[in-house]
Tab-separated table of N, CA, C and O in Angstrom:
chain	number	residue	atom	x	y	z
R	1	MET	N	0.846	-1.174	0.000
R	1	MET	CA	0.000	0.000	0.000
R	1	MET	C	0.887	1.230	0.000
R	1	MET	O	1.819	1.327	0.780
R	2	LYS	N	0.570	2.141	-0.867
R	2	LYS	CA	1.327	3.388	-0.928
R	2	LYS	C	0.640	4.451	-0.081
R	2	LYS	O	-0.575	4.493	0.028
R	3	GLY	N	1.462	5.307	0.505
R	3	GLY	CA	0.944	6.352	1.374
R	3	GLY	C	-0.029	7.288	0.699
R	3	GLY	O	-1.005	7.728	1.297
R	4	GLU	N	0.244	7.568	-0.598
R	4	GLU	CA	-0.655	8.483	-1.314
R	4	GLU	C	-2.062	7.902	-1.403
R	4	GLU	O	-3.042	8.627	-1.344
R	5	VAL	N	-2.132	6.579	-1.561
R	5	VAL	CA	-3.442	5.924	-1.652
R	5	VAL	C	-4.171	6.063	-0.322
R	5	VAL	O	-5.347	6.423	-0.290
R	6	LEU	N	-3.468	5.790	0.760
R	6	LEU	CA	-4.075	5.919	2.086
R	6	LEU	C	-4.578	7.337	2.310
R	6	LEU	O	-5.721	7.543	2.738
R	7	ARG	N	-3.758	8.314	2.007
R	7	ARG	CA	-4.143	9.715	2.200
R	7	ARG	C	-5.368	10.061	1.350
R	7	ARG	O	-6.332	10.658	1.834
R	8	THR	N	-5.344	9.658	0.087
R	8	THR	CA	-6.452	9.966	-0.831
R	8	THR	C	-7.754	9.343	-0.350
R	8	THR	O	-8.791	10.015	-0.287
R	9	VAL	N	-7.695	8.061	0.004
R	9	VAL	CA	-8.901	7.369	0.453
R	9	VAL	C	-9.409	7.971	1.759
R	9	VAL	O	-10.612	8.181	1.942
R	10	ARG	N	-8.494	8.285	2.670
R	10	ARG	CA	-8.902	8.890	3.950
R	10	ARG	C	-9.623	10.208	3.715
R	10	ARG	O	-10.681	10.467	4.294
R	11	LYS	N	-9.071	11.011	2.821
R	11	LYS	CA	-9.693	12.309	2.528
R	11	LYS	C	-11.027	12.137	1.809
R	11	LYS	O	-11.965	12.898	2.054
R	12	GLU	N	-11.113	11.142	0.919
R	12	GLU	CA	-12.384	10.860	0.232
R	12	GLU	C	-13.482	10.511	1.241
R	12	GLU	O	-14.652	10.794	1.013
R	13	GLN	N	-13.082	9.888	2.328
R	13	GLN	CA	-14.035	9.499	3.370
R	13	GLN	C	-14.264	10.617	4.387
R	13	GLN	O	-14.948	10.417	5.398
R	14	ASN	N	-13.661	11.783	4.125
R	14	ASN	CA	-13.785	12.931	5.039
R	14	ASN	C	-13.376	12.560	6.468
R	14	ASN	O	-14.045	12.933	7.433
R	15	MET	N	-12.281	11.827	6.561
R	15	MET	CA	-11.782	11.404	7.867
R	15	MET	C	-10.432	12.078	8.116
R	15	MET	O	-9.590	12.121	7.229
R	16	SER	N	-10.259	12.589	9.308
R	16	SER	CA	-8.980	13.206	9.670
R	16	SER	C	-7.987	12.122	10.080
R	16	SER	O	-8.366	10.988	10.377
R	17	GLN	N	-6.712	12.504	10.128
R	17	GLN	CA	-5.703	11.579	10.614
R	17	GLN	C	-6.013	11.181	12.054
R	17	GLN	O	-5.836	10.025	12.445
R	18	GLU	N	-6.475	12.139	12.833
R	18	GLU	CA	-6.791	11.866	14.236
R	18	GLU	C	-7.924	10.846	14.356
R	18	GLU	O	-7.850	9.921	15.166
R	19	GLU	N	-8.961	11.005	13.556
R	19	GLU	CA	-10.080	10.059	13.605
R	19	GLU	C	-9.636	8.648	13.225
R	19	GLU	O	-10.015	7.671	13.867
R	20	LEU	N	-8.809	8.560	12.172
R	20	LEU	CA	-8.315	7.251	11.749
R	20	LEU	C	-7.408	6.648	12.827
R	20	LEU	O	-7.491	5.450	13.119
R	21	ALA	N	-6.571	7.479	13.421
R	21	ALA	CA	-5.678	7.000	14.485
R	21	ALA	C	-6.491	6.448	15.661
R	21	ALA	O	-6.162	5.385	16.196
R	22	LEU	N	-7.538	7.145	16.042
R	22	LEU	CA	-8.391	6.670	17.138
R	22	LEU	C	-9.060	5.354	16.785
R	22	LEU	O	-9.129	4.436	17.604
R	23	GLU	N	-9.535	5.263	15.572
R	23	GLU	CA	-10.199	4.046	15.105
R	23	GLU	C	-9.253	2.845	15.132
R	23	GLU	O	-9.637	1.741	15.503
R	24	LEU	N	-7.996	3.070	14.761
R	24	LEU	CA	-7.015	1.983	14.668
R	24	LEU	C	-6.202	1.787	15.947
R	24	LEU	O	-5.384	0.882	16.030
R	25	GLU	N	-6.425	2.685	16.907
R	25	GLU	CA	-5.686	2.647	18.176
R	25	GLU	C	-4.178	2.790	17.951
R	25	GLU	O	-3.370	2.023	18.505
R	26	VAL	N	-3.818	3.755	17.105
R	26	VAL	CA	-2.417	4.115	16.875
R	26	VAL	C	-2.296	5.621	17.061
R	26	VAL	O	-3.285	6.317	17.255
R	27	THR	N	-1.087	6.144	16.981
R	27	THR	CA	-0.891	7.583	17.142
R	27	THR	C	-1.117	8.306	15.810
R	27	THR	O	-1.042	7.696	14.740
R	28	ILE	N	-1.345	9.593	15.917
R	28	ILE	CA	-1.504	10.414	14.708
R	28	ILE	C	-0.207	10.397	13.913
R	28	ILE	O	-0.229	10.351	12.683
R	29	SER	N	0.923	10.409	14.604
R	29	SER	CA	2.206	10.387	13.888
R	29	SER	C	2.376	9.082	13.107
R	29	SER	O	3.013	9.069	12.055
R	30	THR	N	1.808	7.996	13.603
R	30	THR	CA	1.854	6.732	12.859
R	30	THR	C	1.097	6.878	11.546
R	30	THR	O	1.599	6.486	10.483
R	31	ILE	N	-0.084	7.452	11.601
R	31	ILE	CA	-0.874	7.671	10.377
R	31	ILE	C	-0.100	8.579	9.429
R	31	ILE	O	0.007	8.300	8.232
R	32	SER	N	0.466	9.643	9.969
R	32	SER	CA	1.243	10.576	9.154
R	32	SER	C	2.414	9.868	8.483
R	32	SER	O	2.673	10.066	7.290
R	33	ASN	N	3.120	9.045	9.242
R	33	ASN	CA	4.251	8.295	8.676
R	33	ASN	C	3.791	7.353	7.577
R	33	ASN	O	4.453	7.217	6.552
R	34	TRP	N	2.676	6.675	7.802
R	34	TRP	CA	2.154	5.769	6.781
R	34	TRP	C	1.837	6.531	5.498
R	34	TRP	O	2.077	6.048	4.404
R	35	GLU	N	1.293	7.719	5.650
R	35	GLU	CA	0.909	8.502	4.472
R	35	GLU	C	2.113	9.123	3.771
R	35	GLU	O	2.060	9.381	2.576
R	36	ARG	N	3.176	9.364	4.505
R	36	ARG	CA	4.351	9.998	3.904
R	36	ARG	C	5.354	9.003	3.342
R	36	ARG	O	5.852	9.173	2.240
R	37	LYS	N	5.690	7.979	4.111
R	37	LYS	CA	6.797	7.134	3.675
R	37	LYS	C	6.692	5.682	4.076
R	37	LYS	O	7.049	4.801	3.335
R	38	ASP	N	6.260	5.420	5.294
R	38	ASP	CA	6.266	4.045	5.793
R	38	ASP	C	5.055	3.267	5.295
R	38	ASP	O	4.004	3.830	5.049
R	39	VAL	N	5.240	1.978	5.196
R	39	VAL	CA	4.140	1.092	4.838
R	39	VAL	C	3.587	0.522	6.140
R	39	VAL	O	4.355	0.064	6.984
R	40	PRO	N	2.279	0.539	6.305
R	40	PRO	CA	1.728	-0.024	7.540
R	40	PRO	C	2.066	-1.498	7.673
R	40	PRO	O	2.156	-2.213	6.680
R	41	ASP	N	2.228	-1.925	8.890
R	41	ASP	CA	2.411	-3.336	9.181
R	41	ASP	C	1.201	-4.083	8.599
R	41	ASP	O	0.071	-3.603	8.677
R	42	GLY	N	1.438	-5.240	8.035
R	42	GLY	CA	0.379	-5.998	7.382
R	42	GLY	C	-0.831	-6.268	8.255
R	42	GLY	O	-1.949	-6.375	7.754
R	43	ARG	N	-0.616	-6.327	9.562
R	43	ARG	CA	-1.746	-6.616	10.446
R	43	ARG	C	-2.769	-5.482	10.483
R	43	ARG	O	-3.883	-5.668	10.959
R	44	TYR	N	-2.394	-4.299	9.994
R	44	TYR	CA	-3.309	-3.164	10.020
R	44	TYR	C	-4.096	-2.978	8.725
R	44	TYR	O	-5.063	-2.224	8.702
R	45	ILE	N	-3.698	-3.634	7.648
R	45	ILE	CA	-4.326	-3.382	6.347
R	45	ILE	C	-5.833	-3.608	6.396
R	45	ILE	O	-6.610	-2.765	5.958
R	46	LYS	N	-6.256	-4.744	6.940
R	46	LYS	CA	-7.688	-5.041	7.005
R	46	LYS	C	-8.416	-4.021	7.878
R	46	LYS	O	-9.490	-3.535	7.519
R	47	SER	N	-7.812	-3.662	9.015
R	47	SER	CA	-8.435	-2.678	9.917
R	47	SER	C	-8.540	-1.306	9.257
R	47	SER	O	-9.538	-0.604	9.430
R	48	ILE	N	-7.501	-0.932	8.511
R	48	ILE	CA	-7.537	0.352	7.797
R	48	ILE	C	-8.664	0.339	6.770
R	48	ILE	O	-9.447	1.291	6.670
R	49	ALA	N	-8.762	-0.750	6.019
R	49	ALA	CA	-9.812	-0.864	5.002
R	49	ALA	C	-11.193	-0.766	5.642
R	49	ALA	O	-12.074	-0.065	5.133
R	50	GLU	N	-11.374	-1.453	6.765
R	50	GLU	CA	-12.663	-1.405	7.457
R	50	GLU	C	-12.958	-0.006	7.977
R	50	GLU	O	-14.082	0.491	7.855
R	51	ALA	N	-11.957	0.652	8.560
R	51	ALA	CA	-12.154	1.998	9.103
R	51	ALA	C	-12.516	2.994	8.006
R	51	ALA	O	-13.300	3.920	8.231
R	52	LEU	N	-11.938	2.791	6.823
R	52	LEU	CA	-12.189	3.712	5.710
R	52	LEU	C	-13.323	3.236	4.809
R	52	LEU	O	-13.655	3.894	3.817
R	53	ASP	N	-13.909	2.089	5.151
R	53	ASP	CA	-15.032	1.531	4.396
R	53	ASP	C	-14.690	1.322	2.916
R	53	ASP	O	-15.437	1.709	2.023
R	54	VAL	N	-13.512	0.732	2.698
R	54	VAL	CA	-13.077	0.385	1.344
R	54	VAL	C	-12.528	-1.039	1.371
R	54	VAL	O	-12.284	-1.602	2.432
R	55	SER	N	-12.305	-1.590	0.204
R	55	SER	CA	-11.754	-2.938	0.143
R	55	SER	C	-10.242	-2.908	0.362
R	55	SER	O	-9.587	-1.903	0.094
R	56	VAL	N	-9.727	-4.020	0.818
R	56	VAL	CA	-8.279	-4.179	0.949
R	56	VAL	C	-7.649	-4.015	-0.430
R	56	VAL	O	-6.568	-3.446	-0.567
R	57	HIS	N	-8.350	-4.474	-1.440
R	57	HIS	CA	-7.840	-4.410	-2.803
R	57	HIS	C	-7.640	-2.970	-3.270
R	57	HIS	O	-6.662	-2.658	-3.941
R	58	LYS	N	-8.560	-2.095	-2.870
R	58	LYS	CA	-8.409	-0.687	-3.244
R	58	LYS	C	-7.182	-0.076	-2.571
R	58	LYS	O	-6.442	0.688	-3.192
R	59	LEU	N	-6.955	-0.416	-1.314
R	59	LEU	CA	-5.803	0.135	-0.591
R	59	LEU	C	-4.480	-0.399	-1.123
R	59	LEU	O	-3.506	0.335	-1.216
R	60	THR	N	-4.445	-1.671	-1.436
R	60	THR	CA	-3.183	-2.298	-1.819
R	60	THR	C	-2.923	-2.293	-3.310
R	60	THR	O	-1.789	-2.476	-3.741
R	61	GLY	N	-3.985	-2.119	-4.097
R	61	GLY	CA	-3.823	-2.178	-5.542
R	61	GLY	C	-3.760	-3.600	-6.077
R	61	GLY	O	-3.527	-3.820	-7.254
R	62	VAL	N	-3.993	-4.583	-5.210
R	62	VAL	CA	-4.007	-5.985	-5.632
R	62	VAL	C	-5.398	-6.296	-6.172
R	62	VAL	O	-6.396	-6.019	-5.505
R	63	PRO	N	-5.470	-6.877	-7.359
R	63	PRO	CA	-6.787	-7.204	-7.934
R	63	PRO	C	-7.589	-8.122	-7.016
R	63	PRO	O	-7.023	-8.999	-6.353
R	64	SER	N	-8.895	-7.931	-6.988
R	64	SER	CA	-9.744	-8.708	-6.090
R	64	SER	C	-9.801	-10.179	-6.473
R	64	SER	O	-10.168	-11.013	-5.661
R	65	ASN	N	-9.406	-10.533	-7.676
R	65	ASN	CA	-9.428	-11.929	-8.089
R	65	ASN	C	-8.123	-12.650	-7.754
R	65	ASN	O	-7.963	-13.819	-8.072
R	66	ASP	N	-7.187	-11.973	-7.122
R	66	ASP	CA	-5.927	-12.583	-6.725
R	66	ASP	C	-6.129	-13.276	-5.385
R	66	ASP	O	-6.129	-12.656	-4.335
R	67	LEU	N	-6.291	-14.584	-5.418
R	67	LEU	CA	-6.595	-15.343	-4.213
R	67	LEU	C	-5.382	-15.601	-3.344
R	67	LEU	O	-5.493	-16.174	-2.277
R	68	SER	N	-4.206	-15.176	-3.794
R	68	SER	CA	-3.005	-15.424	-3.012
R	68	SER	C	-2.824	-14.418	-1.883
R	68	SER	O	-1.934	-14.572	-1.061
R	69	VAL	N	-3.659	-13.395	-1.834
R	69	VAL	CA	-3.544	-12.383	-0.792
R	69	VAL	C	-4.240	-12.879	0.467
R	69	VAL	O	-5.399	-13.253	0.441
R	70	GLU	N	-3.493	-12.915	1.561
R	70	GLU	CA	-4.069	-13.318	2.837
R	70	GLU	C	-3.858	-12.184	3.823
R	70	GLU	O	-2.737	-11.744	4.041
R	71	VAL	N	-4.939	-11.699	4.382
R	71	VAL	CA	-4.848	-10.636	5.377
R	71	VAL	C	-5.317	-11.232	6.695
R	71	VAL	O	-6.447	-11.686	6.817
R	72	LYS	N	-4.427	-11.245	7.655
R	72	LYS	CA	-4.763	-11.807	8.959
R	72	LYS	C	-5.331	-10.718	9.848
R	72	LYS	O	-5.003	-9.547	9.703
R	73	SER	N	-6.146	-11.146	10.777
R	73	SER	CA	-6.694	-10.189	11.728
R	73	SER	C	-5.607	-9.765	12.712
R	73	SER	O	-4.615	-10.449	12.903
R	74	LYS	N	-5.814	-8.634	13.328
R	74	LYS	CA	-4.877	-8.113	14.319
R	74	LYS	C	-4.688	-9.117	15.456
R	74	LYS	O	-3.585	-9.338	15.927
R	75	ASP	N	-5.775	-9.784	15.857
R	75	ASP	CA	-5.702	-10.762	16.937
R	75	ASP	C	-4.789	-11.930	16.574
R	75	ASP	O	-4.059	-12.433	17.416
R	76	THR	N	-4.837	-12.356	15.318
R	76	THR	CA	-3.995	-13.467	14.881
R	76	THR	C	-2.528	-13.103	15.027
R	76	THR	O	-1.725	-13.908	15.505
R	77	TYR	N	-2.165	-11.903	14.630
R	77	TYR	CA	-0.777	-11.469	14.770
R	77	TYR	C	-0.377	-11.399	16.236
R	77	TYR	O	0.725	-11.779	16.607
R	78	GLU	N	-1.269	-10.913	17.085
R	78	GLU	CA	-0.953	-10.825	18.507
R	78	GLU	C	-0.750	-12.219	19.098
R	78	GLU	O	0.172	-12.437	19.881
R	79	GLU	N	-1.585	-13.182	18.695
R	79	GLU	CA	-1.425	-14.555	19.176
R	79	GLU	C	-0.090	-15.135	18.706
R	79	GLU	O	0.604	-15.800	19.468
R	80	GLU	N	0.262	-14.876	17.447
R	80	GLU	CA	1.529	-15.365	16.917
R	80	GLU	C	2.707	-14.728	17.652
R	80	GLU	O	3.697	-15.397	17.944
R	81	ASN	N	2.592	-13.444	17.959
R	81	ASN	CA	3.665	-12.755	18.684
R	81	ASN	C	3.813	-13.310	20.099
R	81	ASN	O	4.927	-13.456	20.599
R	82	ILE	N	2.705	-13.622	20.755
R	82	ILE	CA	2.753	-14.193	22.097
R	82	ILE	C	3.424	-15.562	22.037
R	82	ILE	O	4.286	-15.884	22.860
R	83	LEU	N	3.055	-16.371	21.058
R	83	LEU	CA	3.661	-17.688	20.897
R	83	LEU	C	5.159	-17.562	20.619
R	83	LEU	O	5.973	-18.267	21.227
R	84	LEU	N	5.518	-16.658	19.722
R	84	LEU	CA	6.929	-16.450	19.402
R	84	LEU	C	7.710	-15.998	20.631
R	84	LEU	O	8.805	-16.489	20.896
R	85	GLN	N	7.146	-15.085	21.396
R	85	GLN	CA	7.803	-14.600	22.619
R	85	GLN	C	8.012	-15.749	23.597
R	85	GLN	O	9.076	-15.886	24.190
R	86	SER	N	7.002	-16.604	23.739
R	86	SER	CA	7.108	-17.750	24.635
R	86	SER	C	8.203	-18.708	24.169
R	86	SER	O	8.993	-19.205	24.976
R	87	LEU	N	8.264	-18.949	22.873
R	87	LEU	CA	9.307	-19.822	22.334
R	87	LEU	C	10.696	-19.239	22.550
R	87	LEU	O	11.632	-19.958	22.906
R	88	MET	N	10.830	-17.934	22.364
R	88	MET	CA	12.127	-17.278	22.558
R	88	MET	C	12.554	-17.358	24.024
R	88	MET	O	13.725	-17.582	24.323
R	89	GLU	N	11.611	-17.183	24.939
R	89	GLU	CA	11.934	-17.278	26.365
R	89	GLU	C	12.377	-18.699	26.719
R	89	GLU	O	13.325	-18.894	27.474
R	90	SER	N	11.687	-19.682	26.150
R	90	SER	CA	12.077	-21.083	26.384
R	90	SER	C	13.470	-21.352	25.838
R	90	SER	O	14.287	-22.015	26.488
R	91	PHE	N	13.742	-20.850	24.665
R	91	PHE	CA	15.055	-21.029	24.050
R	91	PHE	C	16.139	-20.375	24.911
R	91	PHE	O	17.179	-20.971	25.158
R	92	ASP	N	15.867	-19.160	25.367
R	92	ASP	CA	16.832	-18.462	26.233
R	92	ASP	C	17.106	-19.266	27.498
R	92	ASP	O	18.256	-19.361	27.948
R	93	GLN	N	16.057	-19.856	28.055
R	93	GLN	CA	16.228	-20.659	29.273
R	93	GLN	C	17.087	-21.891	28.991
R	93	GLN	O	17.960	-22.245	29.784
R	94	ILE	N	16.873	-22.531	27.865
R	94	ILE	CA	17.674	-23.704	27.487
R	94	ILE	C	19.138	-23.316	27.341
R	94	ILE	O	20.033	-24.011	27.823
R	95	VAL	N	19.393	-22.197	26.679
R	95	VAL	CA	20.765	-21.721	26.500
R	95	VAL	C	21.406	-21.439	27.853
R	95	VAL	O	22.558	-21.832	28.104
R	96	GLN	N	20.691	-20.776	28.735
R	96	GLN	CA	21.234	-20.473	30.063
R	96	GLN	C	21.540	-21.755	30.837
R	96	GLN	O	22.580	-21.865	31.489
R	97	ASP	N	20.638	-22.742	30.757
R	97	ASP	CA	20.868	-24.019	31.431
R	97	ASP	C	22.106	-24.716	30.878
R	97	ASP	O	22.907	-25.267	31.628
R	98	LYS	N	22.259	-24.696	29.571
R	98	LYS	CA	23.438	-25.322	28.938
R	98	LYS	C	24.720	-24.622	29.380
R	98	LYS	O	25.727	-25.267	29.663
R	99	GLU	N	24.679	-23.295	29.439
R	99	GLU	CA	25.851	-22.537	29.869
R	99	GLU	C	26.217	-22.868	31.305
R	99	GLU	O	27.395	-23.002	31.650
R	100	LYS	N	25.226	-23.027	32.181
R	100	LYS	CA	25.483	-23.388	33.575
R	100	LYS	C	26.109	-24.772	33.657
R	100	LYS	O	27.030	-24.997	34.435
R	101	ASN	N	25.602	-25.691	32.847
R	101	ASN	CA	26.142	-27.063	32.840
R	101	ASN	C	27.596	-27.057	32.374
R	101	ASN	O	28.427	-27.797	32.912
R	102	ILE	N	27.907	-26.241	31.385
R	102	ILE	CA	29.279	-26.156	30.883
R	102	ILE	C	30.191	-25.585	31.954
R	102	ILE	O	31.300	-26.061	32.171
R	103	GLU	N	29.730	-24.550	32.664
R	103	GLU	CA	30.520	-23.929	33.730
R	103	GLU	C	30.760	-24.902	34.887
R	103	GLU	O	31.814	-24.890	35.512
R	104	ASN	N	29.788	-25.746	35.171
R	104	ASN	CA	29.892	-26.681	36.284
R	104	ASN	C	30.759	-27.901	35.949
R	104	ASN	O	31.185	-28.610	36.847
R	105	ASP	N	30.980	-28.145	34.692
R	105	ASP	CA	31.791	-29.309	34.286
R	105	ASP	C	33.234	-29.063	34.408
R	105	ASP	O	34.016	-28.466	34.584
């Protein structure tokens, strides 16, 4: 998604950056950054489309008949991040245990 598209669609919907930020639970500077240069994290694309009442396809420019596009919900990403964090903590614990065993040998 290009920032110009986000800005254009937001303005077409008569929505301010502040209103969109509140809807998405992000800061106004995040919206501004998305519109100027940064690409939103993929987990926000569906939420942005819903907030602006447009299709994901309009925001991304991907044709609606392209079935390879998968947009996950924000909750799915949060669940994946929690799982990843748990795995990383387990891995760190294993490494620490191995280091202790090496020191004790």
